[in-house]
Amino acid sequence: VLKQALVVVVPGMSVAAICSYADQLVEANCAVVFRKEGSIERGVAFPTTVSVNRIIQNYTPGPDDDYVLREGDVAKIDVSAHIDGCMAAAAHTAVATNAPGTAVTGRRADAISAAYYACEVAVRMIRPGQSARNVVKALGLVASGFGCAVAADTYTCQIDRFVVSGKNTFANRFDPDMPVPDFTFETGETYTIDCTISSGNGVARESAHSPTVFQRDVSRQHSLKLRTSRTLFSEVCRRYSVFPFLMRDAVGDSAALKAGISECVRSQLLAPFAVTMDKEHGDTYVAQFKATVSCHYSGPVRLTRALPMPNVESATVIPPTSEVGQILALECEQASLPELPRMKLQIQTPVPASAGAAAAAAMDTS
C-alpha cells in the first residue's frame, strides 16, 4: 500500500486524494485475507496521513482544508493496518517532483537522509538487552550529524493486540523534563518506530489545521448533557473500537453530530490528534520513516517492508567506523511477506489536478 501511495506523490496531486487512496487500498487488501475467519475486525489502524514540508504529523485533510502538492514539497506518508487487532505501521518520505531522476540536495536532503538512517539505526537496536535510552541517544546522534533535530511528540510505541501504545512506549526526542523510561527490550515484544527528523529545531506547535483524527478513551465514562453529544458518541462506539478514526467519516454531513464533538472532547471521551508543525519558519523541512519491528531472541525482525532510500544527496556522510556506522552494519532480518491475494475491489488511482487548479488550491505550509 505504501509503495502504491508513493507513486502518486507528484506536483498537482491533492493530499486528501492520496490519504483516501491509501485508506481504500488498506481496506481492500485487508478484506481479501483470512476470509475463512468470519467477521473479525480489520482495516485501517490509523488513518493515512500525508504531512507536508514542516508539518510534523497527523495531517489528513478533508475537502475544505486540502493542500495540493507543489514542485519540491516534502511529503511524509504514514500508513497502518490491522487484522483482528494485530497492527503494523510504516511511513516513508518522498519529494513531489517532475524530475524524479534528479537527486534532491540541500536541507531537504539533510532531513530525509537523517530520518532514513535514524530509522535504520533504531530498527537494528530493537534486540534483547538493548535499552530504550540508547535508542534515543542514537537517534539524537544521527540527527545532529546532519545538522537536524528529532521532532518533538514522536514516539517508539510498544504494540500488542488492540494496543496501539503499550507500557514501554517512549519519546524519541531527548527531553530533560520527560526522562526516557529505564528498561531493556525483551524477546517477543513488538514496536512501531517513528523516526521524524526536522531540519529546524524540532520544537512542535499546533498548526492552524483542525484535528481530523480522533480516538475513543475506552477507560473513561461520563454522562453527556447534550443529546447531540450522546448521539455522536453512540455512533462512534457502534462503528469504532480502540483504533483512531476520521471524525468526518463518523459525522458525515450531519451538523447535529458535528455539534457534539466539543462536549465529547471536553469530557475526554474522545481525544483529538493535533496537527503539529515545526516552530521554525523559512527553509525548514520535516522527514519521516517508520517501521514495525519484532524483538526476536536472535535480533530484530522487520515486519514491514523496507523501501529504498529516496533519491537524495546530502553533503554529510556517515563514517563506517563511527558509532552510528557500526550500528548500521548490524544484521536486521526482513520478515518473509507473502504476496496478497488479488483485491476484489479495484481502487481508482487519483490523478493530479491541472497546473492552474493546483496553483489556485495550494495553501501555504511554510
Short mmCIF file of C-alpha atoms in Angstrom, two decimals:
data_model
loop_
_atom_site.label_atom_id
_atom_site.label_comp_id
_atom_site.label_asym_id
_atom_site.label_seq_id
_atom_site.Cartn_x
_atom_site.Cartn_y
_atom_site.Cartn_z
CA VAL A 1 0.00 0.00 0.00
CA LEU A 2 2.74 2.46 0.97
CA LYS A 3 4.63 1.74 -2.26
CA GLN A 4 1.49 2.41 -4.33
CA ALA A 5 0.75 5.62 -2.41
CA LEU A 6 4.28 6.94 -3.00
CA VAL A 7 3.76 6.68 -6.77
CA VAL A 8 1.10 9.42 -6.68
CA VAL A 9 3.25 11.92 -4.76
CA VAL A 10 3.61 14.31 -7.69
CA PRO A 11 3.05 18.04 -8.22
CA GLY A 12 -0.63 18.83 -8.63
CA MET A 13 -1.84 15.91 -6.52
CA SER A 14 -4.32 16.54 -3.72
CA VAL A 15 -3.21 15.42 -0.25
CA ALA A 16 -6.79 14.45 0.60
CA ALA A 17 -6.87 12.24 -2.52
CA ILE A 18 -3.65 10.47 -1.51
CA CYS A 19 -4.96 9.83 2.02
CA SER A 20 -8.26 8.48 0.73
CA TYR A 21 -6.49 6.33 -1.88
CA ALA A 22 -4.17 4.73 0.69
CA ASP A 23 -7.01 4.06 3.16
CA GLN A 24 -9.08 2.43 0.41
CA LEU A 25 -6.10 0.24 -0.52
CA VAL A 26 -5.70 -0.82 3.12
CA GLU A 27 -9.37 -1.73 3.45
CA ALA A 28 -9.41 -3.59 0.14
CA ASN A 29 -6.26 -5.58 0.90
CA CYS A 30 -7.40 -6.44 4.43
CA ALA A 31 -10.70 -7.72 3.05
CA VAL A 32 -9.07 -10.48 0.96
CA VAL A 33 -7.04 -12.16 3.73
CA PHE A 34 -8.30 -14.51 6.47
CA ARG A 35 -11.71 -14.65 4.79
CA LYS A 36 -12.49 -18.00 6.47
CA GLU A 37 -12.13 -16.39 9.91
CA GLY A 38 -15.56 -14.79 9.67
CA SER A 39 -16.38 -11.24 10.72
CA ILE A 40 -13.17 -10.33 12.53
CA GLU A 41 -12.30 -6.65 12.84
CA ARG A 42 -9.84 -5.49 10.20
CA GLY A 43 -8.81 -2.46 8.19
CA VAL A 44 -7.18 0.90 8.91
CA ALA A 45 -5.42 1.06 12.28
CA PHE A 46 -4.69 4.80 11.99
CA PRO A 47 -6.00 6.93 9.11
CA THR A 48 -3.37 7.62 6.46
CA THR A 49 -1.64 10.96 6.93
CA VAL A 50 0.37 12.96 4.40
CA SER A 51 2.20 15.68 6.31
CA VAL A 52 3.90 18.20 4.01
CA ASN A 53 7.10 20.20 4.48
CA ARG A 54 7.37 21.43 8.08
CA ILE A 55 4.14 19.80 9.25
CA ILE A 56 5.28 17.06 11.62
CA GLN A 57 2.30 14.72 11.87
CA ASN A 58 -1.44 13.91 11.72
CA TYR A 59 -2.38 15.90 8.59
CA THR A 60 -5.19 14.11 6.75
CA PRO A 61 -7.41 16.89 5.42
CA GLY A 62 -10.95 16.94 4.18
CA PRO A 63 -12.03 18.83 1.03
CA ASP A 64 -12.34 22.12 2.94
CA ASP A 65 -8.75 22.02 4.26
CA ASP A 66 -6.95 20.31 1.38
CA TYR A 67 -3.47 21.00 0.05
CA VAL A 68 -2.24 20.43 -3.50
CA LEU A 69 1.37 19.32 -3.78
CA ARG A 70 3.84 21.62 -5.50
CA GLU A 71 7.26 21.02 -7.02
CA GLY A 72 9.80 20.32 -4.27
CA ASP A 73 7.30 19.59 -1.48
CA VAL A 74 8.47 17.03 1.07
CA ALA A 75 5.59 14.62 1.72
CA LYS A 76 5.55 12.09 4.57
CA ILE A 77 3.07 9.22 4.04
CA ASP A 78 2.16 7.27 7.19
CA VAL A 79 0.03 4.14 6.67
CA SER A 80 -1.15 1.46 9.10
CA ALA A 81 -3.40 -1.58 9.08
CA HIS A 82 -4.64 -4.29 11.42
CA ILE A 83 -6.17 -7.75 11.26
CA ASP A 84 -8.11 -8.75 14.38
CA GLY A 85 -6.30 -6.07 16.38
CA CYS A 86 -2.78 -7.08 15.30
CA MET A 87 -1.38 -3.98 13.64
CA ALA A 88 1.57 -2.84 11.56
CA ALA A 89 2.54 0.68 10.55
CA ALA A 90 5.04 2.12 8.09
CA ALA A 91 5.94 5.57 6.80
CA HIS A 92 8.15 6.89 4.02
CA THR A 93 9.12 10.31 2.70
CA ALA A 94 9.03 11.41 -0.93
CA VAL A 95 9.66 14.67 -2.74
CA ALA A 96 6.99 15.79 -5.21
CA THR A 97 8.87 16.49 -8.44
CA ASN A 98 8.51 16.27 -12.19
CA ALA A 99 12.18 15.28 -12.41
CA PRO A 100 12.50 12.12 -10.25
CA GLY A 101 15.87 11.29 -11.81
CA THR A 102 17.44 14.44 -10.36
CA ALA A 103 18.77 13.99 -6.83
CA VAL A 104 17.37 16.27 -4.13
CA THR A 105 20.03 18.35 -2.33
CA GLY A 106 20.25 20.97 0.40
CA ARG A 107 18.26 20.94 3.63
CA ARG A 108 15.60 18.66 2.16
CA ALA A 109 18.29 16.04 1.56
CA ASP A 110 19.72 16.51 5.06
CA ALA A 111 16.35 15.96 6.76
CA ILE A 112 15.44 12.97 4.59
CA SER A 113 18.86 11.33 4.99
CA ALA A 114 18.85 11.88 8.75
CA ALA A 115 15.35 10.39 9.14
CA TYR A 116 16.16 7.41 6.90
CA TYR A 117 19.36 6.50 8.71
CA ALA A 118 17.81 7.19 12.12
CA CYS A 119 15.10 4.64 11.33
CA GLU A 120 17.64 2.09 10.11
CA VAL A 121 19.68 2.57 13.29
CA ALA A 122 16.66 2.29 15.60
CA VAL A 123 15.40 -0.86 13.85
CA ARG A 124 18.76 -2.56 14.40
CA MET A 125 18.72 -1.67 18.10
CA ILE A 126 15.45 -3.45 18.91
CA ARG A 127 17.16 -6.55 20.29
CA PRO A 128 17.06 -8.31 23.69
CA GLY A 129 19.06 -6.48 26.35
CA GLN A 130 19.35 -3.19 24.45
CA SER A 131 17.98 -0.17 26.31
CA ALA A 132 15.46 2.44 25.20
CA ARG A 133 17.81 5.18 26.41
CA ASN A 134 20.48 4.03 23.98
CA VAL A 135 17.97 4.19 21.13
CA VAL A 136 17.08 7.81 21.99
CA LYS A 137 20.79 8.66 22.22
CA ALA A 138 21.48 7.09 18.82
CA LEU A 139 18.58 8.95 17.18
CA GLY A 140 19.96 12.22 18.53
CA LEU A 141 23.44 11.38 17.21
CA VAL A 142 22.15 10.72 13.71
CA ALA A 143 20.02 13.87 13.62
CA SER A 144 22.75 16.16 14.93
CA GLY A 145 25.25 14.68 12.47
CA PHE A 146 23.12 16.06 9.62
CA GLY A 147 22.54 19.38 11.38
CA CYS A 148 18.97 18.39 12.19
CA ALA A 149 16.86 17.59 15.25
CA VAL A 150 14.47 14.83 16.30
CA ALA A 151 10.93 16.20 16.11
CA ALA A 152 9.02 16.59 19.37
CA ASP A 153 5.99 14.45 20.20
CA THR A 154 7.18 11.47 18.13
CA TYR A 155 7.42 8.06 19.78
CA THR A 156 8.55 4.48 19.63
CA CYS A 157 5.40 2.60 20.63
CA GLN A 158 5.16 -0.89 22.04
CA ILE A 159 2.18 -2.53 20.35
CA ASP A 160 0.10 -5.61 21.04
CA ARG A 161 -3.29 -6.95 20.01
CA PHE A 162 -5.70 -3.98 20.19
CA VAL A 163 -2.97 -1.95 21.95
CA VAL A 164 -1.52 0.92 19.93
CA SER A 165 0.70 2.37 22.67
CA GLY A 166 1.83 -0.05 25.38
CA LYS A 167 3.60 0.47 28.70
CA ASN A 168 7.09 0.59 27.14
CA THR A 169 6.29 3.45 24.76
CA PHE A 170 8.88 6.25 24.88
CA ALA A 171 9.58 9.62 23.24
CA ASN A 172 12.28 9.64 20.55
CA ARG A 173 13.43 13.17 21.36
CA PHE A 174 15.54 13.69 24.45
CA ASP A 175 13.76 15.95 26.93
CA PRO A 176 15.21 16.57 30.40
CA ASP A 177 11.70 17.20 31.72
CA MET A 178 10.48 13.81 30.45
CA PRO A 179 13.17 11.17 31.11
CA VAL A 180 13.23 8.06 28.93
CA PRO A 181 11.98 5.02 30.88
CA ASP A 182 14.85 2.84 32.05
CA PHE A 183 14.03 -0.53 30.50
CA THR A 184 15.52 -3.01 28.06
CA PHE A 185 13.80 -4.74 25.16
CA GLU A 186 12.68 -8.32 25.64
CA THR A 187 12.07 -11.23 23.30
CA GLY A 188 8.52 -11.28 21.92
CA GLU A 189 7.88 -7.53 22.10
CA THR A 190 6.82 -5.57 19.02
CA TYR A 191 7.38 -1.86 18.36
CA THR A 192 6.50 0.80 15.81
CA ILE A 193 9.43 3.17 15.43
CA ASP A 194 8.50 6.66 14.25
CA CYS A 195 11.69 8.45 13.18
CA THR A 196 10.67 12.02 12.34
CA ILE A 197 13.52 14.48 11.84
CA SER A 198 13.40 18.23 11.23
CA SER A 199 15.96 20.43 9.51
CA GLY A 200 14.90 23.06 12.07
CA ASN A 201 14.95 22.80 15.85
CA GLY A 202 12.24 20.13 16.00
CA VAL A 203 10.15 22.04 18.54
CA ALA A 204 6.49 21.38 17.78
CA ARG A 205 3.49 23.67 17.90
CA GLU A 206 -0.10 23.13 16.87
CA SER A 207 -0.82 24.26 13.32
CA ALA A 208 -3.86 26.14 12.06
CA HIS A 209 -5.28 22.89 10.68
CA SER A 210 -8.09 21.47 12.80
CA PRO A 211 -7.67 17.88 14.03
CA THR A 212 -9.44 15.31 11.87
CA VAL A 213 -8.27 12.11 13.63
CA PHE A 214 -9.81 11.15 16.98
CA GLN A 215 -9.68 8.16 19.32
CA ARG A 216 -12.02 6.82 21.97
CA ASP A 217 -10.77 6.57 25.53
CA VAL A 218 -12.38 3.24 26.39
CA SER A 219 -11.33 3.57 30.03
CA ARG A 220 -13.45 6.68 30.69
CA GLN A 221 -17.15 7.05 31.41
CA HIS A 222 -19.06 10.30 31.51
CA SER A 223 -22.71 11.40 31.38
CA LEU A 224 -23.03 13.73 28.41
CA LYS A 225 -25.53 16.58 28.74
CA LEU A 226 -26.33 17.33 25.12
CA ARG A 227 -28.41 14.96 23.03
CA THR A 228 -26.20 15.67 20.01
CA SER A 229 -23.13 14.62 22.02
CA ARG A 230 -24.80 11.41 23.17
CA THR A 231 -25.86 10.61 19.61
CA LEU A 232 -22.35 11.22 18.30
CA PHE A 233 -20.68 9.14 20.98
CA SER A 234 -23.13 6.28 20.45
CA GLU A 235 -22.33 6.34 16.74
CA VAL A 236 -18.59 6.31 17.45
CA CYS A 237 -18.93 3.39 19.89
CA ARG A 238 -21.01 1.48 17.36
CA ARG A 239 -18.56 1.93 14.48
CA TYR A 240 -15.09 2.12 16.06
CA SER A 241 -13.16 0.19 18.69
CA VAL A 242 -9.80 1.24 20.15
CA PHE A 243 -8.24 2.42 16.89
CA PRO A 244 -8.18 6.10 15.84
CA PHE A 245 -10.67 7.17 13.18
CA LEU A 246 -11.56 10.08 10.91
CA MET A 247 -14.21 12.26 12.51
CA ARG A 248 -15.58 13.30 9.10
CA ASP A 249 -16.41 9.65 8.41
CA ALA A 250 -18.26 9.43 11.73
CA VAL A 251 -20.33 12.61 11.37
CA GLY A 252 -20.74 12.81 7.59
CA ASP A 253 -22.76 15.86 6.61
CA SER A 254 -24.74 15.94 9.87
CA ALA A 255 -24.46 19.36 11.52
CA ALA A 256 -26.08 17.90 14.65
CA LEU A 257 -23.37 15.28 15.09
CA LYS A 258 -20.63 17.86 14.48
CA ALA A 259 -22.10 19.95 17.28
CA GLY A 260 -21.48 17.10 19.73
CA ILE A 261 -17.71 16.93 19.15
CA SER A 262 -16.78 19.69 21.62
CA GLU A 263 -18.51 18.15 24.65
CA CYS A 264 -17.11 14.68 23.88
CA VAL A 265 -13.59 16.15 23.76
CA ARG A 266 -14.09 18.25 26.92
CA SER A 267 -15.33 15.14 28.71
CA GLN A 268 -12.20 13.30 27.49
CA LEU A 269 -14.30 10.58 25.91
CA LEU A 270 -12.70 11.44 22.58
CA ALA A 271 -9.09 12.56 22.14
CA PRO A 272 -8.07 14.58 19.07
CA PHE A 273 -4.69 14.12 17.37
CA ALA A 274 -3.36 17.64 16.85
CA VAL A 275 -1.74 18.53 13.54
CA THR A 276 1.67 19.78 14.67
CA MET A 277 4.43 21.60 12.81
CA ASP A 278 7.97 22.81 13.44
CA LYS A 279 8.06 26.26 15.02
CA GLU A 280 10.84 27.44 12.71
CA HIS A 281 9.75 29.28 9.56
CA GLY A 282 11.58 29.53 6.26
CA ASP A 283 13.68 26.75 4.80
CA THR A 284 12.53 24.08 7.26
CA TYR A 285 11.60 20.54 6.25
CA VAL A 286 10.49 17.51 8.23
CA ALA A 287 11.06 13.93 7.04
CA GLN A 288 9.69 10.70 8.45
CA PHE A 289 10.37 6.97 8.20
CA LYS A 290 8.53 4.40 10.28
CA ALA A 291 8.87 0.64 10.67
CA THR A 292 7.26 -2.12 12.71
CA VAL A 293 9.82 -4.42 14.34
CA SER A 294 9.64 -7.56 16.43
CA CYS A 295 12.27 -8.23 19.08
CA HIS A 296 13.39 -11.81 18.37
CA TYR A 297 15.89 -13.71 20.50
CA SER A 298 18.32 -13.62 17.54
CA GLY A 299 17.84 -9.90 16.89
CA PRO A 300 15.35 -7.52 15.25
CA VAL A 301 12.86 -8.80 12.67
CA ARG A 302 11.38 -6.13 10.42
CA LEU A 303 7.66 -6.80 9.92
CA THR A 304 7.07 -4.03 7.36
CA ARG A 305 8.87 -3.99 4.04
CA ALA A 306 11.97 -1.79 3.80
CA LEU A 307 11.75 0.57 0.82
CA PRO A 308 14.76 2.13 -0.94
CA MET A 309 16.10 5.45 0.26
CA PRO A 310 14.74 8.40 -1.75
CA ASN A 311 16.93 9.94 -4.43
CA VAL A 312 18.74 12.50 -2.26
CA GLU A 313 22.34 13.67 -1.96
CA SER A 314 23.35 15.13 1.39
CA ALA A 315 26.77 16.68 1.95
CA THR A 316 27.01 14.65 5.17
CA VAL A 317 28.34 11.10 5.08
CA ILE A 318 28.23 8.64 7.98
CA PRO A 319 31.73 7.16 8.52
CA PRO A 320 31.59 3.34 8.70
CA THR A 321 33.86 3.39 11.75
CA SER A 322 31.67 5.81 13.71
CA GLU A 323 29.26 4.63 16.41
CA VAL A 324 26.33 5.13 14.06
CA GLY A 325 28.15 3.44 11.20
CA GLN A 326 28.83 0.37 13.30
CA ILE A 327 25.16 0.07 14.26
CA LEU A 328 24.15 0.34 10.60
CA ALA A 329 26.47 -2.57 9.83
CA LEU A 330 24.50 -4.89 12.15
CA GLU A 331 22.23 -7.56 10.69
CA CYS A 332 18.48 -6.94 10.50
CA GLU A 333 16.20 -9.73 9.33
CA GLN A 334 13.33 -8.90 7.00
CA ALA A 335 10.25 -10.99 7.73
CA SER A 336 9.04 -13.05 4.81
CA LEU A 337 5.98 -11.24 3.49
CA PRO A 338 3.70 -13.33 1.26
CA GLU A 339 2.00 -11.92 -1.81
CA LEU A 340 -1.53 -10.77 -1.04
CA PRO A 341 -4.46 -12.29 -2.94
CA ARG A 342 -5.87 -10.19 -5.74
CA MET A 343 -8.20 -7.49 -4.47
CA LYS A 344 -11.87 -7.99 -5.30
CA LEU A 345 -12.33 -4.23 -5.40
CA GLN A 346 -10.35 -2.19 -7.91
CA ILE A 347 -9.29 1.12 -6.38
CA GLN A 348 -9.10 4.02 -8.80
CA THR A 349 -5.71 5.74 -8.80
CA PRO A 350 -6.04 9.51 -8.20
CA VAL A 351 -4.79 11.90 -10.86
CA PRO A 352 -3.12 15.30 -10.40
CA ALA A 353 -5.08 18.49 -10.86
CA SER A 354 -4.20 20.78 -13.74
CA ALA A 355 -1.41 23.27 -13.17
CA GLY A 356 -3.89 26.12 -12.89
CA ALA A 357 -6.11 24.30 -10.41
CA ALA A 358 -3.05 23.27 -8.40
CA ALA A 359 -1.88 26.83 -8.06
CA ALA A 360 -5.34 28.00 -7.03
CA ALA A 361 -5.88 25.23 -4.48
CA ALA A 362 -2.41 25.20 -2.93
CA MET A 363 -2.13 26.50 0.62
CA ASP A 364 0.99 27.90 2.24
CA THR A 365 2.52 25.47 4.74
CA SER A 366 5.67 27.46 5.35
#
